[in-house]
Amino acid sequence: MLQEACSAGAQVALQLGRDEEHYAALAARLRSAQPTTVLTVARGSSDHAAAYCAYLIMARLGRIVASLPMSLVTLYKSPLLARDALAIAISQSGQSPDVIEPIRYFREGGGTTVALVNDAASPLAASAEFALPLHAGPELSVAATKSFITSLVAAARLVAHWQGDAAFLAQIAELPKALEQAAQADWSAAIDVLAPAERIMVVGRGTSFPVALEAALKFKETSVLQAEAFSGAEIKHGPMALISEGYPLLIFATRGPTQDGLVKLAEEMRGRGARVLLAAPADVSERDLTLPLGPTPDLDPITAIQAFYVMAANLSIARGLDPDRPRHLSKVTKTN
């Protein structure tokens, strides 16, 4: 896991050097077709990447995006209107039937279908009209790392091309170097707090919320740590009742309009006795962990999760576990 996580910068550089014409062709189609419905289709870590993709599409293009409950297609056989829809699937393996079948359904129904998938020879890639390889390379660790990061980058590329935003594309091109630097971030303070922990709440908001979701999943997978992810806006709607003396919280306060609220939330939770780990950029004096910056705030989640993955792999070892062999899990999960 650690080796693969640290290789993400090189794999992103590989991806950025390929498939430019395919992204351009997809962007031309989207600007011409003007889809009225945008859906994401994904599970697990890929669904967290899809949430990031959705945030970018909504924030930058003004299109409302929903995550498709796949059972509507696979089990309920609901008569969904596919024409004029855009369906974006994200997958590492491209093997799960409940991701493949909706893409086939929307393509046959006249929608535009896209697969961001690591295995370019997979059934999912064959099912989508536009297959955009992640170029993460073989990923042997059960816990996805570099495939998640390359999924985020592919999502950002898709949005930048759809917008026709040359400045955003230039910023995306700077990610390999930023990721290499992020992999060197020192988050050992988090290991000291979390090695003996039994539970944790992971918090984000806006574009950092998908990172909170992914971090919570990795805590469960690799450290057998009961972890729940919440938006910073939801904490006071019930989850705050869980807070007790020493309760650990990891808060991702990336740059942008949600940062101030998350920094204030960290202060309030400290006042209630929580053991807060505030991950924020170097200019935030209240931080416990320094968040490495992306080339622009919209790309901060990518460098943030890079720093987290390195810490998570080392945390698993500190807890006496093997991050490459999480119990009960396998690399490819197939659901209907």
mmCIF file of N, CA and C in Angstrom, residues 242-332:
data_model
loop_
_atom_site.group_PDB
_atom_site.id
_atom_site.type_symbol
_atom_site.label_atom_id
_atom_site.label_comp_id
_atom_site.label_asym_id
_atom_site.label_seq_id
_atom_site.Cartn_x
_atom_site.Cartn_y
_atom_site.Cartn_z
ATOM 1 N N LEU A 242 -21.974 11.979 20.000
ATOM 2 C CA LEU A 242 -20.938 10.959 20.170
ATOM 3 C C LEU A 242 -19.694 11.504 20.856
ATOM 4 N N ILE A 243 -19.521 12.819 20.834
ATOM 5 C CA ILE A 243 -18.284 13.414 21.322
ATOM 6 C C ILE A 243 -18.174 13.262 22.835
ATOM 7 N N SER A 244 -17.062 12.681 23.249
ATOM 8 C CA SER A 244 -16.757 12.568 24.669
ATOM 9 C C SER A 244 -15.289 12.936 24.865
ATOM 10 N N GLU A 245 -14.840 12.963 26.105
ATOM 11 C CA GLU A 245 -13.466 13.348 26.389
ATOM 12 C C GLU A 245 -12.493 12.435 25.645
ATOM 13 N N GLY A 246 -11.636 13.045 24.839
ATOM 14 C CA GLY A 246 -10.623 12.301 24.114
ATOM 15 C C GLY A 246 -11.079 11.691 22.801
ATOM 16 N N TYR A 247 -12.336 11.884 22.426
ATOM 17 C CA TYR A 247 -12.852 11.319 21.164
ATOM 18 C C TYR A 247 -12.061 11.920 19.995
ATOM 19 N N PRO A 248 -11.448 11.084 19.136
ATOM 20 C CA PRO A 248 -10.624 11.629 18.057
ATOM 21 C C PRO A 248 -11.439 12.092 16.846
ATOM 22 N N LEU A 249 -11.084 13.246 16.326
ATOM 23 C CA LEU A 249 -11.657 13.781 15.098
ATOM 24 C C LEU A 249 -10.526 14.182 14.169
ATOM 25 N N LEU A 250 -10.604 13.755 12.914
ATOM 26 C CA LEU A 250 -9.699 14.227 11.872
ATOM 27 C C LEU A 250 -10.502 15.140 10.964
ATOM 28 N N ILE A 251 -10.089 16.391 10.866
ATOM 29 C CA ILE A 251 -10.828 17.385 10.089
ATOM 30 C C ILE A 251 -9.952 17.861 8.932
ATOM 31 N N PHE A 252 -10.444 17.702 7.712
ATOM 32 C CA PHE A 252 -9.743 18.159 6.511
ATOM 33 C C PHE A 252 -10.235 19.566 6.149
ATOM 34 N N ALA A 253 -9.438 20.567 6.466
ATOM 35 C CA ALA A 253 -9.814 21.958 6.188
ATOM 36 C C ALA A 253 -8.995 22.472 5.006
ATOM 37 N N THR A 254 -9.344 21.997 3.810
ATOM 38 C CA THR A 254 -8.659 22.457 2.606
ATOM 39 C C THR A 254 -9.080 23.889 2.302
ATOM 40 N N ARG A 255 -8.342 24.525 1.418
ATOM 41 C CA ARG A 255 -8.654 25.910 1.052
ATOM 42 C C ARG A 255 -10.024 26.017 0.396
ATOM 43 N N GLY A 256 -10.604 27.208 0.477
ATOM 44 C CA GLY A 256 -11.897 27.439 -0.145
ATOM 45 C C GLY A 256 -12.907 27.972 0.856
ATOM 46 N N PRO A 257 -14.148 28.160 0.419
ATOM 47 C CA PRO A 257 -15.152 28.805 1.268
ATOM 48 C C PRO A 257 -15.562 28.008 2.496
ATOM 49 N N THR A 258 -15.245 26.724 2.557
ATOM 50 C CA THR A 258 -15.629 25.924 3.722
ATOM 51 C C THR A 258 -14.551 25.912 4.807
ATOM 52 N N GLN A 259 -13.374 26.442 4.507
ATOM 53 C CA GLN A 259 -12.251 26.285 5.438
ATOM 54 C C GLN A 259 -12.492 26.966 6.776
ATOM 55 N N ASP A 260 -12.958 28.209 6.773
ATOM 56 C CA ASP A 260 -13.140 28.944 8.026
ATOM 57 C C ASP A 260 -14.089 28.214 8.962
ATOM 58 N N GLY A 261 -15.169 27.697 8.416
ATOM 59 C CA GLY A 261 -16.134 26.990 9.236
ATOM 60 C C GLY A 261 -15.547 25.727 9.853
ATOM 61 N N LEU A 262 -14.685 25.030 9.115
ATOM 62 C CA LEU A 262 -14.077 23.813 9.628
ATOM 63 C C LEU A 262 -13.041 24.117 10.712
ATOM 64 N N VAL A 263 -12.313 25.215 10.550
ATOM 65 C CA VAL A 263 -11.354 25.618 11.584
ATOM 66 C C VAL A 263 -12.097 25.992 12.864
ATOM 67 N N LYS A 264 -13.221 26.693 12.728
ATOM 68 C CA LYS A 264 -14.027 27.036 13.903
ATOM 69 C C LYS A 264 -14.640 25.795 14.544
ATOM 70 N N LEU A 265 -15.035 24.834 13.714
ATOM 71 C CA LEU A 265 -15.568 23.583 14.240
ATOM 72 C C LEU A 265 -14.509 22.849 15.058
ATOM 73 N N ALA A 266 -13.268 22.858 14.588
ATOM 74 C CA ALA A 266 -12.189 22.219 15.330
ATOM 75 C C ALA A 266 -12.034 22.843 16.707
ATOM 76 N N GLU A 267 -12.104 24.171 16.751
ATOM 77 C CA GLU A 267 -11.986 24.865 18.036
ATOM 78 C C GLU A 267 -13.133 24.492 18.972
ATOM 79 N N GLU A 268 -14.339 24.437 18.447
ATOM 80 C CA GLU A 268 -15.497 24.096 19.262
ATOM 81 C C GLU A 268 -15.411 22.664 19.779
ATOM 82 N N MET A 269 -14.977 21.742 18.916
ATOM 83 C CA MET A 269 -14.889 20.346 19.338
ATOM 84 C C MET A 269 -13.791 20.150 20.382
ATOM 85 N N ARG A 270 -12.720 20.922 20.282
ATOM 86 C CA ARG A 270 -11.700 20.876 21.331
ATOM 87 C C ARG A 270 -12.296 21.324 22.663
ATOM 88 N N GLY A 271 -13.143 22.353 22.590
ATOM 89 C CA GLY A 271 -13.791 22.835 23.797
ATOM 90 C C GLY A 271 -14.723 21.816 24.420
ATOM 91 N N ARG A 272 -15.185 20.865 23.642
ATOM 92 C CA ARG A 272 -16.071 19.811 24.146
ATOM 93 C C ARG A 272 -15.300 18.557 24.544
ATOM 94 N N GLY A 273 -13.977 18.637 24.494
ATOM 95 C CA GLY A 273 -13.160 17.535 24.964
ATOM 96 C C GLY A 273 -12.621 16.617 23.897
ATOM 97 N N ALA A 274 -12.961 16.859 22.651
ATOM 98 C CA ALA A 274 -12.498 15.980 21.570
ATOM 99 C C ALA A 274 -10.990 16.126 21.368
ATOM 100 N N ARG A 275 -10.377 15.048 20.901
ATOM 101 C CA ARG A 275 -8.950 15.101 20.518
ATOM 102 C C ARG A 275 -8.914 15.362 19.022
ATOM 103 N N VAL A 276 -8.806 16.614 18.671
ATOM 104 C CA VAL A 276 -8.919 17.035 17.275
ATOM 105 C C VAL A 276 -7.568 16.971 16.573
ATOM 106 N N LEU A 277 -7.580 16.422 15.378
ATOM 107 C CA LEU A 277 -6.449 16.495 14.461
ATOM 108 C C LEU A 277 -6.901 17.355 13.285
ATOM 109 N N LEU A 278 -6.577 18.628 13.329
ATOM 110 C CA LEU A 278 -6.972 19.552 12.267
ATOM 111 C C LEU A 278 -5.899 19.543 11.188
ATOM 112 N N ALA A 279 -6.269 19.052 10.015
ATOM 113 C CA ALA A 279 -5.370 19.058 8.861
ATOM 114 C C ALA A 279 -5.685 20.293 8.033
ATOM 115 N N ALA A 280 -4.746 21.210 7.978
ATOM 116 C CA ALA A 280 -4.973 22.496 7.302
ATOM 117 C C ALA A 280 -3.650 22.994 6.731
ATOM 118 N N PRO A 281 -3.716 23.929 5.779
ATOM 119 C CA PRO A 281 -2.481 24.454 5.193
ATOM 120 C C PRO A 281 -1.600 25.157 6.227
ATOM 121 N N ALA A 282 -0.364 25.397 5.859
ATOM 122 C CA ALA A 282 0.635 25.937 6.780
ATOM 123 C C ALA A 282 0.265 27.308 7.323
ATOM 124 N N ASP A 283 -0.592 28.060 6.624
ATOM 125 C CA ASP A 283 -0.949 29.399 7.114
ATOM 126 C C ASP A 283 -2.060 29.376 8.163
ATOM 127 N N VAL A 284 -2.549 28.192 8.521
ATOM 128 C CA VAL A 284 -3.570 28.066 9.558
ATOM 129 C C VAL A 284 -2.852 27.679 10.853
ATOM 130 N N SER A 285 -2.728 28.618 11.764
ATOM 131 C CA SER A 285 -1.909 28.394 12.960
ATOM 132 C C SER A 285 -2.481 27.324 13.874
ATOM 133 N N GLU A 286 -3.787 27.101 13.819
ATOM 134 C CA GLU A 286 -4.425 26.136 14.715
ATOM 135 C C GLU A 286 -4.229 24.680 14.276
ATOM 136 N N ARG A 287 -3.571 24.462 13.155
ATOM 137 C CA ARG A 287 -3.476 23.120 12.580
ATOM 138 C C ARG A 287 -2.665 22.180 13.462
ATOM 139 N N ASP A 288 -2.993 20.893 13.368
ATOM 140 C CA ASP A 288 -2.195 19.840 13.985
ATOM 141 C C ASP A 288 -1.369 19.104 12.938
ATOM 142 N N LEU A 289 -1.904 19.037 11.718
ATOM 143 C CA LEU A 289 -1.246 18.373 10.598
ATOM 144 C C LEU A 289 -1.217 19.370 9.442
ATOM 145 N N THR A 290 -0.093 19.453 8.760
ATOM 146 C CA THR A 290 0.015 20.406 7.654
ATOM 147 C C THR A 290 -0.447 19.753 6.359
ATOM 148 N N LEU A 291 -1.461 20.358 5.750
ATOM 149 C CA LEU A 291 -1.971 19.877 4.469
ATOM 150 C C LEU A 291 -1.096 20.400 3.335
ATOM 151 N N PRO A 292 -0.544 19.527 2.515
ATOM 152 C CA PRO A 292 0.175 19.997 1.333
ATOM 153 C C PRO A 292 -0.808 20.596 0.334
ATOM 154 N N LEU A 293 -0.395 21.639 -0.333
ATOM 155 C CA LEU A 293 -1.283 22.346 -1.248
ATOM 156 C C LEU A 293 -1.212 21.783 -2.655
ATOM 157 N N GLY A 294 -2.354 21.806 -3.337
ATOM 158 C CA GLY A 294 -2.397 21.507 -4.753
ATOM 159 C C GLY A 294 -2.092 22.765 -5.541
ATOM 160 N N PRO A 295 -2.002 22.673 -6.859
ATOM 161 C CA PRO A 295 -1.735 23.847 -7.686
ATOM 162 C C PRO A 295 -2.834 24.899 -7.619
ATOM 163 N N THR A 296 -4.050 24.517 -7.194
ATOM 164 C CA THR A 296 -5.176 25.425 -7.020
ATOM 165 C C THR A 296 -6.096 24.783 -5.992
ATOM 166 N N PRO A 297 -6.920 25.574 -5.286
ATOM 167 C CA PRO A 297 -7.754 24.986 -4.227
ATOM 168 C C PRO A 297 -8.607 23.805 -4.662
ATOM 169 N N ASP A 298 -9.126 23.809 -5.882
ATOM 170 C CA ASP A 298 -9.946 22.691 -6.336
ATOM 171 C C ASP A 298 -9.157 21.387 -6.427
ATOM 172 N N LEU A 299 -7.829 21.483 -6.452
ATOM 173 C CA LEU A 299 -6.985 20.285 -6.530
ATOM 174 C C LEU A 299 -6.383 19.920 -5.171
ATOM 175 N N ASP A 300 -6.649 20.699 -4.139
ATOM 176 C CA ASP A 300 -6.133 20.398 -2.807
ATOM 177 C C ASP A 300 -6.537 19.012 -2.294
ATOM 178 N N PRO A 301 -7.781 18.537 -2.573
ATOM 179 C CA PRO A 301 -8.135 17.201 -2.084
ATOM 180 C C PRO A 301 -7.198 16.109 -2.594
ATOM 181 N N ILE A 302 -6.608 16.296 -3.757
ATOM 182 C CA ILE A 302 -5.738 15.272 -4.340
ATOM 183 C C ILE A 302 -4.432 15.172 -3.558
ATOM 184 N N THR A 303 -3.843 16.307 -3.226
ATOM 185 C CA THR A 303 -2.614 16.272 -2.428
ATOM 186 C C THR A 303 -2.921 15.908 -0.975
ATOM 187 N N ALA A 304 -4.104 16.272 -0.491
ATOM 188 C CA ALA A 304 -4.475 15.931 0.881
ATOM 189 C C ALA A 304 -4.556 14.424 1.077
ATOM 190 N N ILE A 305 -5.200 13.730 0.141
ATOM 191 C CA ILE A 305 -5.344 12.282 0.309
ATOM 192 C C ILE A 305 -3.997 11.580 0.108
ATOM 193 N N GLN A 306 -3.114 12.169 -0.673
ATOM 194 C CA GLN A 306 -1.772 11.595 -0.818
ATOM 195 C C GLN A 306 -1.055 11.580 0.524
ATOM 196 N N ALA A 307 -1.088 12.695 1.245
ATOM 197 C CA ALA A 307 -0.467 12.759 2.569
ATOM 198 C C ALA A 307 -1.140 11.782 3.527
ATOM 199 N N PHE A 308 -2.453 11.688 3.455
ATOM 200 C CA PHE A 308 -3.192 10.785 4.343
ATOM 201 C C PHE A 308 -2.806 9.337 4.103
ATOM 202 N N TYR A 309 -2.701 8.915 2.853
ATOM 203 C CA TYR A 309 -2.410 7.506 2.555
ATOM 204 C C TYR A 309 -1.097 7.057 3.184
ATOM 205 N N VAL A 310 -0.083 7.897 3.133
ATOM 206 C CA VAL A 310 1.201 7.530 3.720
ATOM 207 C C VAL A 310 1.037 7.323 5.226
ATOM 208 N N MET A 311 0.330 8.247 5.872
ATOM 209 C CA MET A 311 0.085 8.102 7.305
ATOM 210 C C MET A 311 -0.728 6.850 7.600
ATOM 211 N N ALA A 312 -1.769 6.578 6.786
ATOM 212 C CA ALA A 312 -2.658 5.444 7.037
ATOM 213 C C ALA A 312 -1.907 4.120 6.950
ATOM 214 N N ALA A 313 -1.004 3.998 5.995
ATOM 215 C CA ALA A 313 -0.220 2.768 5.873
ATOM 216 C C ALA A 313 0.657 2.565 7.099
ATOM 217 N N ASN A 314 1.280 3.638 7.559
ATOM 218 C CA ASN A 314 2.135 3.535 8.741
ATOM 219 C C ASN A 314 1.318 3.328 10.015
ATOM 220 N N LEU A 315 0.114 3.880 10.062
ATOM 221 C CA LEU A 315 -0.769 3.674 11.217
ATOM 222 C C LEU A 315 -1.146 2.205 11.324
ATOM 223 N N SER A 316 -1.472 1.590 10.220
ATOM 224 C CA SER A 316 -1.834 0.180 10.224
ATOM 225 C C SER A 316 -0.716 -0.667 10.833
ATOM 226 N N ILE A 317 0.499 -0.378 10.434
ATOM 227 C CA ILE A 317 1.653 -1.111 10.971
ATOM 228 C C ILE A 317 1.806 -0.842 12.466
ATOM 229 N N ALA A 318 1.623 0.429 12.864
ATOM 230 C CA ALA A 318 1.742 0.783 14.276
ATOM 231 C C ALA A 318 0.696 0.074 15.129
ATOM 232 N N ARG A 319 -0.429 -0.287 14.527
ATOM 233 C CA ARG A 319 -1.487 -0.989 15.240
ATOM 234 C C ARG A 319 -1.323 -2.516 15.168
ATOM 235 N N GLY A 320 -0.177 -2.956 14.625
ATOM 236 C CA GLY A 320 0.123 -4.378 14.569
ATOM 237 C C GLY A 320 -0.576 -5.105 13.444
ATOM 238 N N LEU A 321 -0.959 -4.392 12.395
ATOM 239 C CA LEU A 321 -1.692 -4.977 11.278
ATOM 240 C C LEU A 321 -0.861 -4.913 10.004
ATOM 241 N N ASP A 322 -1.346 -5.576 8.970
ATOM 242 C CA ASP A 322 -0.703 -5.534 7.653
ATOM 243 C C ASP A 322 -1.639 -4.791 6.709
ATOM 244 N N PRO A 323 -1.290 -3.576 6.286
ATOM 245 C CA PRO A 323 -2.198 -2.803 5.434
ATOM 246 C C PRO A 323 -2.474 -3.460 4.088
ATOM 247 N N ASP A 324 -1.617 -4.400 3.678
ATOM 248 C CA ASP A 324 -1.799 -5.060 2.388
ATOM 249 C C ASP A 324 -2.695 -6.290 2.465
ATOM 250 N N ARG A 325 -3.060 -6.672 3.679
ATOM 251 C CA ARG A 325 -3.902 -7.865 3.845
ATOM 252 C C ARG A 325 -5.045 -7.591 4.817
ATOM 253 N N PRO A 326 -5.932 -6.660 4.482
ATOM 254 C CA PRO A 326 -7.072 -6.417 5.372
ATOM 255 C C PRO A 326 -7.988 -7.633 5.431
ATOM 256 N N ARG A 327 -8.485 -7.933 6.612
ATOM 257 C CA ARG A 327 -9.255 -9.158 6.783
ATOM 258 C C ARG A 327 -10.594 -9.077 6.065
ATOM 259 N N HIS A 328 -11.017 -10.214 5.540
ATOM 260 C CA HIS A 328 -12.321 -10.395 4.886
ATOM 261 C C HIS A 328 -12.439 -9.705 3.530
ATOM 262 N N LEU A 329 -11.397 -9.048 3.044
ATOM 263 C CA LEU A 329 -11.511 -8.252 1.818
ATOM 264 C C LEU A 329 -10.688 -8.855 0.695
ATOM 265 N N SER A 330 -11.115 -8.590 -0.547
ATOM 266 C CA SER A 330 -10.356 -8.980 -1.730
ATOM 267 C C SER A 330 -10.261 -7.783 -2.664
ATOM 268 N N LYS A 331 -9.348 -7.857 -3.629
ATOM 269 C CA LYS A 331 -9.103 -6.703 -4.487
ATOM 270 C C LYS A 331 -10.290 -6.359 -5.358
ATOM 271 N N VAL A 332 -10.920 -7.351 -5.962
ATOM 272 C CA VAL A 332 -12.051 -7.109 -6.856
ATOM 273 C C VAL A 332 -13.332 -7.555 -6.161
#
